[in-house]
Amino acid sequence: MRPDQVRTLLEAVQSGTLDLTSAQRELTSALRRAPFEDLGFARVDHHRVIRQGFPEVVFGQGKTAAQIATISERIVAAGHSLLITRTNHDVFEAVRIQVPGAVFHETARLISQVTEEPEPGHGTILVVSGGTSDQPVAEEAVISAETMGNRVERLYDVGVAGIHRLLSEQERLGQARVIIAVAGMEGALASVVGGLVRAPVIAVPTSVGYGTGFGGIAALLSMLNSCATGVGVVNIDNGFGAAALASLITHA
Amino acid sequence: MRPDQVRTLLEAVQSGTLDLTSAQRELTSALRRAPFEDLGFARVDHHRVIRQGFPEVVFGQGKTAAQIATISERIVAAGHSLLITRTNHDVFEAVRIQVPGAVFHETARLISQVTEEPEPGHGTILVVSGGTSDQPVAEEAVISAETMGNRVERLYDVGVAGIHRLLSEQERLGQARVIIAVAGMEGALASVVGGLVRAPVIAVPTSVGYGTGFGGIAALLSMLNSCATGVGVVNIDNGFGAAALASLITHA
Amino acid sequence: MRPDQVRTLLEAVQSGTLDLTSAQRELTSALRRAPFEDLGFARVDHHRVIRQGFPEVVFGQGKTAAQIATISERIVAAGHSLLITRTNHDVFEAVRIQVPGAVFHETARLISQVTEEPEPGHGTILVVSGGTSDQPVAEEAVISAETMGNRVERLYDVGVAGIHRLLSEQERLGQARVIIAVAGMEGALASVVGGLVRAPVIAVPTSVGYGTGFGGIAALLSMLNSCATGVGVVNIDNGFGAAALASLITHA
Amino acid sequence: MRPDQVRTLLEAVQSGTLDLTSAQRELTSALRRAPFEDLGFARVDHHRVIRQGFPEVVFGQGKTAAQIATISERIVAAGHSLLITRTNHDVFEAVRIQVPGAVFHETARLISQVTEEPEPGHGTILVVSGGTSDQPVAEEAVISAETMGNRVERLYDVGVAGIHRLLSEQERLGQARVIIAVAGMEGALASVVGGLVRAPVIAVPTSVGYGTGFGGIAALLSMLNSCATGVGVVNIDNGFGAAALASLITHA
Amino acid sequence: MRPDQVRTLLEAVQSGTLDLTSAQRELTSALRRAPFEDLGFARVDHHRVIRQGFPEVVFGQGKTAAQIATISERIVAAGHSLLITRTNHDVFEAVRIQVPGAVFHETARLISQVTEEPEPGHGTILVVSGGTSDQPVAEEAVISAETMGNRVERLYDVGVAGIHRLLSEQERLGQARVIIAVAGMEGALASVVGGLVRAPVIAVPTSVGYGTGFGGIAALLSMLNSCATGVGVVNIDNGFGAAALASLITHA
Amino acid sequence: MRPDQVRTLLEAVQSGTLDLTSAQRELTSALRRAPFEDLGFARVDHHRVIRQGFPEVVFGQGKTAAQIATISERIVAAGHSLLITRTNHDVFEAVRIQVPGAVFHETARLISQVTEEPEPGHGTILVVSGGTSDQPVAEEAVISAETMGNRVERLYDVGVAGIHRLLSEQERLGQARVIIAVAGMEGALASVVGGLVRAPVIAVPTSVGYGTGFGGIAALLSMLNSCATGVGVVNIDNGFGAAALASLITHA
Amino acid sequence: MRPDQVRTLLEAVQSGTLDLTSAQRELTSALRRAPFEDLGFARVDHHRVIRQGFPEVVFGQGKTAAQIATISERIVAAGHSLLITRTNHDVFEAVRIQVPGAVFHETARLISQVTEEPEPGHGTILVVSGGTSDQPVAEEAVISAETMGNRVERLYDVGVAGIHRLLSEQERLGQARVIIAVAGMEGALASVVGGLVRAPVIAVPTSVGYGTGFGGIAALLSMLNSCATGVGVVNIDNGFGAAALASLITHA
Amino acid sequence: MRPDQVRTLLEAVQSGTLDLTSAQRELTSALRRAPFEDLGFARVDHHRVIRQGFPEVVFGQGKTAAQIATISERIVAAGHSLLITRTNHDVFEAVRIQVPGAVFHETARLISQVTEEPEPGHGTILVVSGGTSDQPVAEEAVISAETMGNRVERLYDVGVAGIHRLLSEQERLGQARVIIAVAGMEGALASVVGGLVRAPVIAVPTSVGYGTGFGGIAALLSMLNSCATGVGVVNIDNGFGAAALASLITHA
């Protein structure tokens, strides 16, 4: 039960449009779920929207389709928006039986449904990526950030091997409030972008590459050691995590 | 030459208080330095304040005292504030001959001088640390952030082994606009703080610990894999880097 | 041949209900197996129940179904309980031909049969887990500990990103004699639990996570570097190992 | 203020031997410290003895002698016993000015003072070590465990290269309630001991060795992968941590 | 062409049973192959039997079945014995068309054919293994060593968790001229065996295990850091390599 | 539009064979593509041939067949040669619909089409490989280098275990202008070759091997630590990268 | 004895200016040294100038001053130029007693003496470095390359955090025949330079940095995974190795 | 008490030259030491000469001079030869007070005294090293092997960068019964030697090198992945371990 739902209920009691017995029953039921709901295998955190500004997000990997569908139904039943990461089409088939309005974003491997309209963020989040192979991670960031109420722009395939592709877009870089830099291989994109702008840069190393790329470690180390200042790093391939951090900044 | 200095000069020309020859000489001299000044062993980046909102910061490690003193003199001569990281008292002795007003912060291992007043940031940066041994890194963050124009608060020794120490400070946590979480050993502080607040959390792993702490790697991995959302990570012991990122957020 | 079986036999001889020839034959046969039985590819350790309080446990991974079935048959023939870890349904099909009473625990990937009633342990073992994806490892711990004669309770999905889920269960935490903390990602659960209780905590890192989780290494390092005291660690995903250690403590 | 101190005070009030004003002042002063005391650079956790059965232990590494002396004074002033790990003679000189009764254990690198008599543990803790070079870590475990109220025995230099040295002590191994196995190099001692006893084994890898010993990693991995069951592992060289875990078991 | 073949030919010429033209043709043909034969994708080393006492062994992994069959045919055509490692049944089908007498050893994943009788080695090679899952690697060592002319004995499943299984075989251990110790998990077997005997011990770490076993690294490090002397180590799972080294020792 | 195409057009205008309107349209269209062409998911770098002497090469891994086919069509439409690495037969089926003349090199996993004749390089590039299993990487180097206009020779299966195979080819080694040394396992080939010649050696570690080969890391480290001088290293399995570097040398 | 010395001697014999006995003695003495000279602890390779175009270079680390002085004296006595790397002033004091003309380059930690004039290389080698702290490695490359007969230029402190410093020097970058890119931290310089030029780029990672820079590993991985083509990598801090490779290219 | 000493005593009793009381006292005293002697901090293994053919060797690192001197005195008092590894001159000063005949080998960092003449080994052990900096490790092997009764030869500075230095010594290589190959950097020496001979090769990686040599790991991996057969590896810098293994082979 969100704050505005509580207020609406109280106003209905005050104005006499809701009798006390019904109000009590509704509040009691909501409180039973608060601050989390125990499904045995999971404890759904219904207060996260209050603590963090966005409802609990379901990390899809390692959970069965049935578990995800059940959790999804409870989140939506509590009036919250739904976001499932690292998922696939089979899970989507199970989820949409419980949550008919859910949408599957194939490239981003996300399922989402906007139940409560998110508070809009201030300014634009620009998602910059090094190469075509980084697209799934970049899209995970884009769709996640949009679902959290942000205006998002894409600037893809601007890796530093052909740096004029990036330099020709300096104006867009300069207008963003937060930049998410997604890159695999040597991950130099974060340093170069970080040196060009005064916006905070959230760097996402991707597992794109081979050999000594070590599944994203080369890019990760590159980003952690960036000689440019103002760069924060999230886990390898963690497009969602970058979006969540960026969204906290645009909502601060 | 900062934008306001250029404007002052142009206004002086317009009002006739500065003759053209002098104005030309002054501007030419400034332009010769722009956008960087070549000292042979270093190219001082005088335009960084324009691109990034704060002048070039001198990374002290690996440079001789003489090199640092020379670079410092050029930065101050260009009208910029000075910040030197990873430094010590010997370097300070060399620097203060060139820059008499410089201050040495012993615990933080920083030298600073505020030449041009920084633009004040919005909101408070809260620096949280796990234990007493993390203090040098936490102080590096505090002094750096203050030098960049931020209001900074400290909340030290609130590691998760005695979690009531952290929980009793939830109000201060909730009021910060950005939180810098500094912790060594297992670095769990970032996850716990990240789960309690809606502010962005910048996590700084420290090299405090022993054995499998691997000089900060355990804390780093812990922070990169945080189950809380909204956490960005910087390099091990990089208090300055966290401050720079936090300051970009408060100045966005 | 267990100590009580030996005693029963000797009493039967003493009371005259068993003739010497039969007694001799039975003892000789038992001794031929002692202290281990050589199957060529395996030497079944029939004395482990004497040395360690529980019979040899079969580590299923890397053995063929036929090998496991043969070993199982010999263990049960010696009068011992059976526990097979890291196994699957195909092996179960082979085992139950030899050991009809065996039970397959799917989530825990275990096969068990209680042949001799285990000595009951003192106090409760509480298995705490961070997220839904950690369930297979947590269940391996639960079923293993129960098979060894322990009273076991579950407390699942109480990861530190929503720490109120854990704090609301402090009473159950306080009542356990031993706690097994199962967590992947950054593994901070072990530190937080360790700081809240005076029971020994056995930490099990899981391979749940991605990128820099490195298949459980991040959680492992976090647990080894726990700032809380009283935490011992077992191998990644080793729910059985944690149960065996916990059971030695409840049986001490 | 410990529970027995509270009771004594209340009884004094009840019997009239303590006036209300004095009682109030004393309790107020105690409560101001509770549950922790803020020294600016440290928050001393005065309730740890209640939560964990032993007062906060001071990890000496990375703290100045002055900081340690101040923390020590506060711990003793609160009526608690003192234990400082990873320390040296210089720190001891500073501490004993504040805490005159403190004792320095050179090999173990510990400072201790028993202010409140600890609750005695059940059974014996046996500390087994592989070689002479492991002695500092083994002694850290021995002295720590003794300070926490345990009966401790030593069995040193019984590494597996001459396994008869270990096998000849099977009786003592069999009598221990908990065994702490301290070993560097390949750390095989934990596996061999684990296979011989039914007591829980706490394995402490040491940094003794060279080359591919990698400062204790070889021993750590060996212990985590022990084919014997009932083995829990703590951080490299963490003799204190092993003692704390063992003491929780003897006090359960 | 082996030395004895050369001698036989020369004697035939001397005694007049072989005419010069035939002798010349045969020698020319042999010399064309010497010291290696270029197949384009491979250069078969026909002189290895002279340099090393055993013909070139074909490492099967990463080669196509057709390539292996061609190389095999050339080796046998040159009068040498054949040994193919890391292979499978499909390759065997291709090889036996070219080399009808070849034998496939399934557990050991080897194909062999004894074309020239190897010189017998002095003494027995004893292959000791830790557990049933180590069998494929142990068998690779056994069959390889036998093919090279050695008397080989097996002693399987004598891991240190039940050390009496190993101690009861001290006589056989003492009679071996070389011991090959095959073990995964923590690999302590090599140290314990090394401490019991005066024969050289060749340690083979296997990839048996999980989690921090890291595919054999834990066992490898354990073996390299063995506190017992007289232990040499080969690559993970390299049963063949251990046999080759052992065979050089028995043939020295 | 390549420099020679521009010149041809301008000459046509000068000689009157091309009217101004057509010329303008053609140039405008070309300029619209310059310096890169934005396909949304990719920005094709049409100026790379000018900057680096060879058109943009398509790294096939991680891109869909449709994406590769579209990029290929644009590259060829711009008059450039096509080279696709890390690809397979399915991609080839999609590409040859757009680029009918494209050729698939199966062992090398490359697709190529020579649209503009490359400038011939000076001298021969010799590709040396250690074993038959290194062939795919070696062939990737050979075909790539040929496509870039080089004369290339192969010298395969000359690993150092039978060093006479390499020493017998010293003349060919001495005649090469650049040598590409491809080797897995311990990668010693680069050091031995580097000690024999005065040509620059480009070392390519391959992922051939097992166990502690760690997918090419052993060979990589060996090559980086070569005691021979004049050795530069590229990423594991990066045959194309070695060819590109070699080709820059032959075209310098 | 160099080829031209041999020719001079033979011509002297032919023209009668040298008697046969003297000629024989001189040649015999030279041959005794050829192809190497055994000093017991070292075998000086006097033929390396013939095989590789430059005499044997002395790697100073790990050798005593006396050993280095003796080797130096033999190299110069054989008529070769001298280059000692990784050395210091104490060694220089010992060397110059034997080789009075030797010069010590302090920043580069090199000792050199040009005994025989090296063949001049074609084109310029440009040494580019990221920051002031990379200077010792960059200077090692510069002095080594000059000693080998090359024209060398420096372009220092052009790291990518202020990319305009690099872009403003595109003309010099374009004129170099080979570029040596020296950088620590994230090592992005190699990728950016590699994308701007058509000259081969030799990347030298330096150990400059801290924390996750891991003594140069971050930069090394970055360079090995460069998305730019035409980049070869040498060992961390190996300025000499880069120079040797570059010199082979300019002398090819 | 060695077997020959026991026999002498018994013969003396038999012949009446020794009275029973004295014989009993002497035997009792010897038995009290058997099989090991407990010094509190160490258990000296007096039976190792019986089990392994050579007395217990003292690993000097991590033991105090006083501890080493005490252990040494006990070993010599028991009639055994003395060998102390990883030691220095200060320890030697302490040891020679207890064991006046002890000798210090500076380069090898060993102390030795031959008390009982060792059984001579069959054949020669040849110690081959890559460079001058490997000398301390090579000498540790040489002196250790000699002390154990072996005939040892040195062949130093034959690294593969100048492979003719090694090839010119093929005869000596061919005559050795065992070869110890000592090399740092890329460690290719073991593979090349292994391919040239039929003797077993014991490879010792050294920590000589820098950067990605990682203190001997590059050489270690190279040796474990050797494409030559018949190579066994010991720990980094473990010259003594190689000698012990070689000596077991020559004494088999």
PDB file of N, CA and C in Angstrom, chain H residues 165-216:
ATOM      1  N   ARG H 165      74.273 -22.085 -27.383  1.00  0.00           N
ATOM      2  CA  ARG H 165      75.016 -22.356 -26.149  1.00  0.00           C
ATOM      3  C   ARG H 165      74.582 -23.687 -25.537  1.00  0.00           C
ATOM      4  N   LEU H 166      73.313 -24.013 -25.701  1.00  0.00           N
ATOM      5  CA  LEU H 166      72.794 -25.275 -25.172  1.00  0.00           C
ATOM      6  C   LEU H 166      73.095 -26.432 -26.126  1.00  0.00           C
ATOM      7  N   LEU H 167      72.886 -26.192 -27.428  1.00  0.00           N
ATOM      8  CA  LEU H 167      73.055 -27.273 -28.405  1.00  0.00           C
ATOM      9  C   LEU H 167      74.502 -27.759 -28.446  1.00  0.00           C
ATOM     10  N   SER H 168      75.434 -26.869 -28.128  1.00  0.00           N
ATOM     11  CA  SER H 168      76.845 -27.263 -28.182  1.00  0.00           C
ATOM     12  C   SER H 168      77.232 -28.186 -27.020  1.00  0.00           C
ATOM     13  N   GLU H 169      76.299 -28.392 -26.088  1.00  0.00           N
ATOM     14  CA  GLU H 169      76.588 -29.237 -24.925  1.00  0.00           C
ATOM     15  C   GLU H 169      75.744 -30.500 -24.928  1.00  0.00           C
ATOM     16  N   GLN H 170      75.283 -30.911 -26.124  1.00  0.00           N
ATOM     17  CA  GLN H 170      74.377 -32.057 -26.175  1.00  0.00           C
ATOM     18  C   GLN H 170      74.994 -33.328 -25.602  1.00  0.00           C
ATOM     19  N   GLU H 171      76.320 -33.448 -25.713  1.00  0.00           N
ATOM     20  CA  GLU H 171      76.946 -34.670 -25.217  1.00  0.00           C
ATOM     21  C   GLU H 171      76.808 -34.766 -23.696  1.00  0.00           C
ATOM     22  N   ARG H 172      77.112 -33.673 -23.009  1.00  0.00           N
ATOM     23  CA  ARG H 172      76.966 -33.697 -21.545  1.00  0.00           C
ATOM     24  C   ARG H 172      75.511 -33.919 -21.150  1.00  0.00           C
ATOM     25  N   LEU H 173      74.612 -33.291 -21.874  1.00  0.00           N
ATOM     26  CA  LEU H 173      73.188 -33.515 -21.593  1.00  0.00           C
ATOM     27  C   LEU H 173      72.840 -35.002 -21.712  1.00  0.00           C
ATOM     28  N   GLY H 174      73.407 -35.632 -22.744  1.00  0.00           N
ATOM     29  CA  GLY H 174      73.067 -37.028 -23.007  1.00  0.00           C
ATOM     30  C   GLY H 174      73.648 -37.994 -21.985  1.00  0.00           C
ATOM     31  N   GLN H 175      74.685 -37.550 -21.259  1.00  0.00           N
ATOM     32  CA  GLN H 175      75.333 -38.470 -20.322  1.00  0.00           C
ATOM     33  C   GLN H 175      74.727 -38.422 -18.922  1.00  0.00           C
ATOM     34  N   ALA H 176      73.922 -37.414 -18.639  1.00  0.00           N
ATOM     35  CA  ALA H 176      73.368 -37.295 -17.285  1.00  0.00           C
ATOM     36  C   ALA H 176      72.285 -38.346 -17.041  1.00  0.00           C
ATOM     37  N   ARG H 177      72.193 -38.782 -15.771  1.00  0.00           N
ATOM     38  CA  ARG H 177      71.129 -39.722 -15.418  1.00  0.00           C
ATOM     39  C   ARG H 177      69.852 -38.971 -15.055  1.00  0.00           C
ATOM     40  N   VAL H 178      70.020 -37.833 -14.454  1.00  0.00           N
ATOM     41  CA  VAL H 178      68.892 -36.948 -14.160  1.00  0.00           C
ATOM     42  C   VAL H 178      69.355 -35.536 -14.467  1.00  0.00           C
ATOM     43  N   ILE H 179      68.431 -34.702 -14.995  1.00  0.00           N
ATOM     44  CA  ILE H 179      68.764 -33.302 -15.252  1.00  0.00           C
ATOM     45  C   ILE H 179      67.843 -32.420 -14.425  1.00  0.00           C
ATOM     46  N   ILE H 180      68.441 -31.448 -13.755  1.00  0.00           N
ATOM     47  CA  ILE H 180      67.671 -30.422 -13.053  1.00  0.00           C
ATOM     48  C   ILE H 180      67.773 -29.156 -13.874  1.00  0.00           C
ATOM     49  N   ALA H 181      66.619 -28.666 -14.384  1.00  0.00           N
ATOM     50  CA  ALA H 181      66.613 -27.481 -15.239  1.00  0.00           C
ATOM     51  C   ALA H 181      66.059 -26.314 -14.443  1.00  0.00           C
ATOM     52  N   VAL H 182      66.922 -25.317 -14.223  1.00  0.00           N
ATOM     53  CA  VAL H 182      66.590 -24.164 -13.392  1.00  0.00           C
ATOM     54  C   VAL H 182      66.440 -22.938 -14.285  1.00  0.00           C
ATOM     55  N   ALA H 183      65.259 -22.322 -14.311  1.00  0.00           N
ATOM     56  CA  ALA H 183      65.080 -21.165 -15.185  1.00  0.00           C
ATOM     57  C   ALA H 183      63.953 -20.278 -14.696  1.00  0.00           C
ATOM     58  N   GLY H 184      64.146 -18.955 -14.898  1.00  0.00           N
ATOM     59  CA  GLY H 184      63.104 -17.992 -14.580  1.00  0.00           C
ATOM     60  C   GLY H 184      62.523 -17.454 -15.862  1.00  0.00           C
ATOM     61  N   MET H 185      62.070 -16.226 -15.831  1.00  0.00           N
ATOM     62  CA  MET H 185      61.460 -15.571 -17.003  1.00  0.00           C
ATOM     63  C   MET H 185      60.418 -16.508 -17.632  1.00  0.00           C
ATOM     64  N   GLU H 186      60.589 -16.921 -18.884  1.00  0.00           N
ATOM     65  CA  GLU H 186      59.546 -17.763 -19.491  1.00  0.00           C
ATOM     66  C   GLU H 186      59.806 -19.254 -19.321  1.00  0.00           C
ATOM     67  N   GLY H 187      60.909 -19.643 -18.710  1.00  0.00           N
ATOM     68  CA  GLY H 187      61.131 -21.044 -18.356  1.00  0.00           C
ATOM     69  C   GLY H 187      61.155 -22.020 -19.510  1.00  0.00           C
ATOM     70  N   ALA H 188      61.454 -21.555 -20.721  1.00  0.00           N
ATOM     71  CA  ALA H 188      61.419 -22.454 -21.875  1.00  0.00           C
ATOM     72  C   ALA H 188      62.528 -23.491 -21.848  1.00  0.00           C
ATOM     73  N   LEU H 189      63.529 -23.254 -21.009  1.00  0.00           N
ATOM     74  CA  LEU H 189      64.670 -24.167 -20.960  1.00  0.00           C
ATOM     75  C   LEU H 189      64.238 -25.615 -20.704  1.00  0.00           C
ATOM     76  N   ALA H 190      63.265 -25.799 -19.814  1.00  0.00           N
ATOM     77  CA  ALA H 190      62.831 -27.164 -19.479  1.00  0.00           C
ATOM     78  C   ALA H 190      62.283 -27.893 -20.698  1.00  0.00           C
ATOM     79  N   SER H 191      61.496 -27.192 -21.514  1.00  0.00           N
ATOM     80  CA  SER H 191      60.926 -27.844 -22.695  1.00  0.00           C
ATOM     81  C   SER H 191      62.011 -28.215 -23.696  1.00  0.00           C
ATOM     82  N   VAL H 192      62.945 -27.300 -23.919  1.00  0.00           N
ATOM     83  CA  VAL H 192      63.975 -27.570 -24.919  1.00  0.00           C
ATOM     84  C   VAL H 192      64.869 -28.711 -24.447  1.00  0.00           C
ATOM     85  N   VAL H 193      65.302 -28.670 -23.190  1.00  0.00           N
ATOM     86  CA  VAL H 193      66.120 -29.757 -22.656  1.00  0.00           C
ATOM     87  C   VAL H 193      65.328 -31.073 -22.690  1.00  0.00           C
ATOM     88  N   GLY H 194      64.075 -31.010 -22.278  1.00  0.00           N
ATOM     89  CA  GLY H 194      63.253 -32.217 -22.259  1.00  0.00           C
ATOM     90  C   GLY H 194      63.131 -32.874 -23.626  1.00  0.00           C
ATOM     91  N   GLY H 195      63.155 -32.058 -24.675  1.00  0.00           N
ATOM     92  CA  GLY H 195      63.046 -32.609 -26.022  1.00  0.00           C
ATOM     93  C   GLY H 195      64.341 -33.199 -26.535  1.00  0.00           C
ATOM     94  N   LEU H 196      65.462 -32.865 -25.867  1.00  0.00           N
ATOM     95  CA  LEU H 196      66.766 -33.307 -26.370  1.00  0.00           C
ATOM     96  C   LEU H 196      67.272 -34.598 -25.717  1.00  0.00           C
ATOM     97  N   VAL H 197      66.743 -34.958 -24.550  1.00  0.00           N
ATOM     98  CA  VAL H 197      67.331 -36.063 -23.790  1.00  0.00           C
ATOM     99  C   VAL H 197      66.302 -37.133 -23.438  1.00  0.00           C
ATOM    100  N   ARG H 198      66.803 -38.292 -22.960  1.00  0.00           N
ATOM    101  CA  ARG H 198      65.903 -39.325 -22.467  1.00  0.00           C
ATOM    102  C   ARG H 198      66.011 -39.490 -20.954  1.00  0.00           C
ATOM    103  N   ALA H 199      66.745 -38.630 -20.302  1.00  0.00           N
ATOM    104  CA  ALA H 199      66.804 -38.644 -18.843  1.00  0.00           C
ATOM    105  C   ALA H 199      65.579 -37.911 -18.299  1.00  0.00           C
ATOM    106  N   PRO H 200      65.119 -38.277 -17.100  1.00  0.00           N
ATOM    107  CA  PRO H 200      64.064 -37.479 -16.479  1.00  0.00           C
ATOM    108  C   PRO H 200      64.575 -36.071 -16.202  1.00  0.00           C
ATOM    109  N   VAL H 201      63.696 -35.081 -16.407  1.00  0.00           N
ATOM    110  CA  VAL H 201      64.044 -33.678 -16.191  1.00  0.00           C
ATOM    111  C   VAL H 201      63.207 -33.143 -15.034  1.00  0.00           C
ATOM    112  N   ILE H 202      63.883 -32.606 -14.030  1.00  0.00           N
ATOM    113  CA  ILE H 202      63.194 -31.963 -12.919  1.00  0.00           C
ATOM    114  C   ILE H 202      63.329 -30.463 -13.114  1.00  0.00           C
ATOM    115  N   ALA H 203      62.179 -29.804 -13.300  1.00  0.00           N
ATOM    116  CA  ALA H 203      62.187 -28.389 -13.640  1.00  0.00           C
ATOM    117  C   ALA H 203      61.961 -27.560 -12.388  1.00  0.00           C
ATOM    118  N   VAL H 204      62.814 -26.541 -12.213  1.00  0.00           N
ATOM    119  CA  VAL H 204      62.697 -25.621 -11.086  1.00  0.00           C
ATOM    120  C   VAL H 204      62.460 -24.212 -11.617  1.00  0.00           C
ATOM    121  N   PRO H 205      61.235 -23.715 -11.520  1.00  0.00           N
ATOM    122  CA  PRO H 205      61.013 -22.331 -11.917  1.00  0.00           C
ATOM    123  C   PRO H 205      61.646 -21.407 -10.890  1.00  0.00           C
ATOM    124  N   THR H 206      62.258 -20.311 -11.340  1.00  0.00           N
ATOM    125  CA  THR H 206      62.800 -19.345 -10.382  1.00  0.00           C
ATOM    126  C   THR H 206      62.013 -18.043 -10.459  1.00  0.00           C
ATOM    127  N   SER H 207      62.151 -17.255  -9.397  1.00  0.00           N
ATOM    128  CA  SER H 207      61.432 -15.988  -9.340  1.00  0.00           C
ATOM    129  C   SER H 207      62.172 -14.884 -10.081  1.00  0.00           C
ATOM    130  N   VAL H 208      63.159 -15.236 -10.894  1.00  0.00           N
ATOM    131  CA  VAL H 208      63.892 -14.256 -11.675  1.00  0.00           C
ATOM    132  C   VAL H 208      62.996 -13.716 -12.788  1.00  0.00           C
ATOM    133  N   GLY H 209      62.946 -12.412 -12.913  1.00  0.00           N
ATOM    134  CA  GLY H 209      62.126 -11.768 -13.931  1.00  0.00           C
ATOM    135  C   GLY H 209      61.454 -10.561 -13.319  1.00  0.00           C
ATOM    136  N   TYR H 210      60.437 -10.061 -13.986  1.00  0.00           N
ATOM    137  CA  TYR H 210      59.752  -8.865 -13.472  1.00  0.00           C
ATOM    138  C   TYR H 210      58.396  -8.798 -14.168  1.00  0.00           C
ATOM    139  N   GLY H 211      57.567  -7.878 -13.735  1.00  0.00           N
ATOM    140  CA  GLY H 211      56.265  -7.680 -14.371  1.00  0.00           C
ATOM    141  C   GLY H 211      55.469  -8.963 -14.404  1.00  0.00           C
ATOM    142  N   THR H 212      55.084  -9.392 -15.610  1.00  0.00           N
ATOM    143  CA  THR H 212      54.234 -10.572 -15.734  1.00  0.00           C
ATOM    144  C   THR H 212      54.956 -11.882 -15.441  1.00  0.00           C
ATOM    145  N   GLY H 213      56.227 -11.810 -15.020  1.00  0.00           N
ATOM    146  CA  GLY H 213      56.862 -13.037 -14.534  1.00  0.00           C
ATOM    147  C   GLY H 213      56.203 -13.472 -13.241  1.00  0.00           C
ATOM    148  N   PHE H 214      55.607 -12.515 -12.536  1.00  0.00           N
ATOM    149  CA  PHE H 214      54.848 -12.779 -11.323  1.00  0.00           C
ATOM    150  C   PHE H 214      55.625 -13.643 -10.332  1.00  0.00           C
ATOM    151  N   GLY H 215      56.908 -13.300 -10.147  1.00  0.00           N
ATOM    152  CA  GLY H 215      57.686 -14.008  -9.139  1.00  0.00           C
ATOM    153  C   GLY H 215      57.840 -15.492  -9.415  1.00  0.00           C
ATOM    154  N   GLY H 216      57.846 -15.884 -10.667  1.00  0.00           N
ATOM    155  CA  GLY H 216      58.091 -17.279 -11.014  1.00  0.00           C
ATOM    156  C   GLY H 216      56.891 -18.008 -11.569  1.00  0.00           C
TER     157      GLY H 216
END
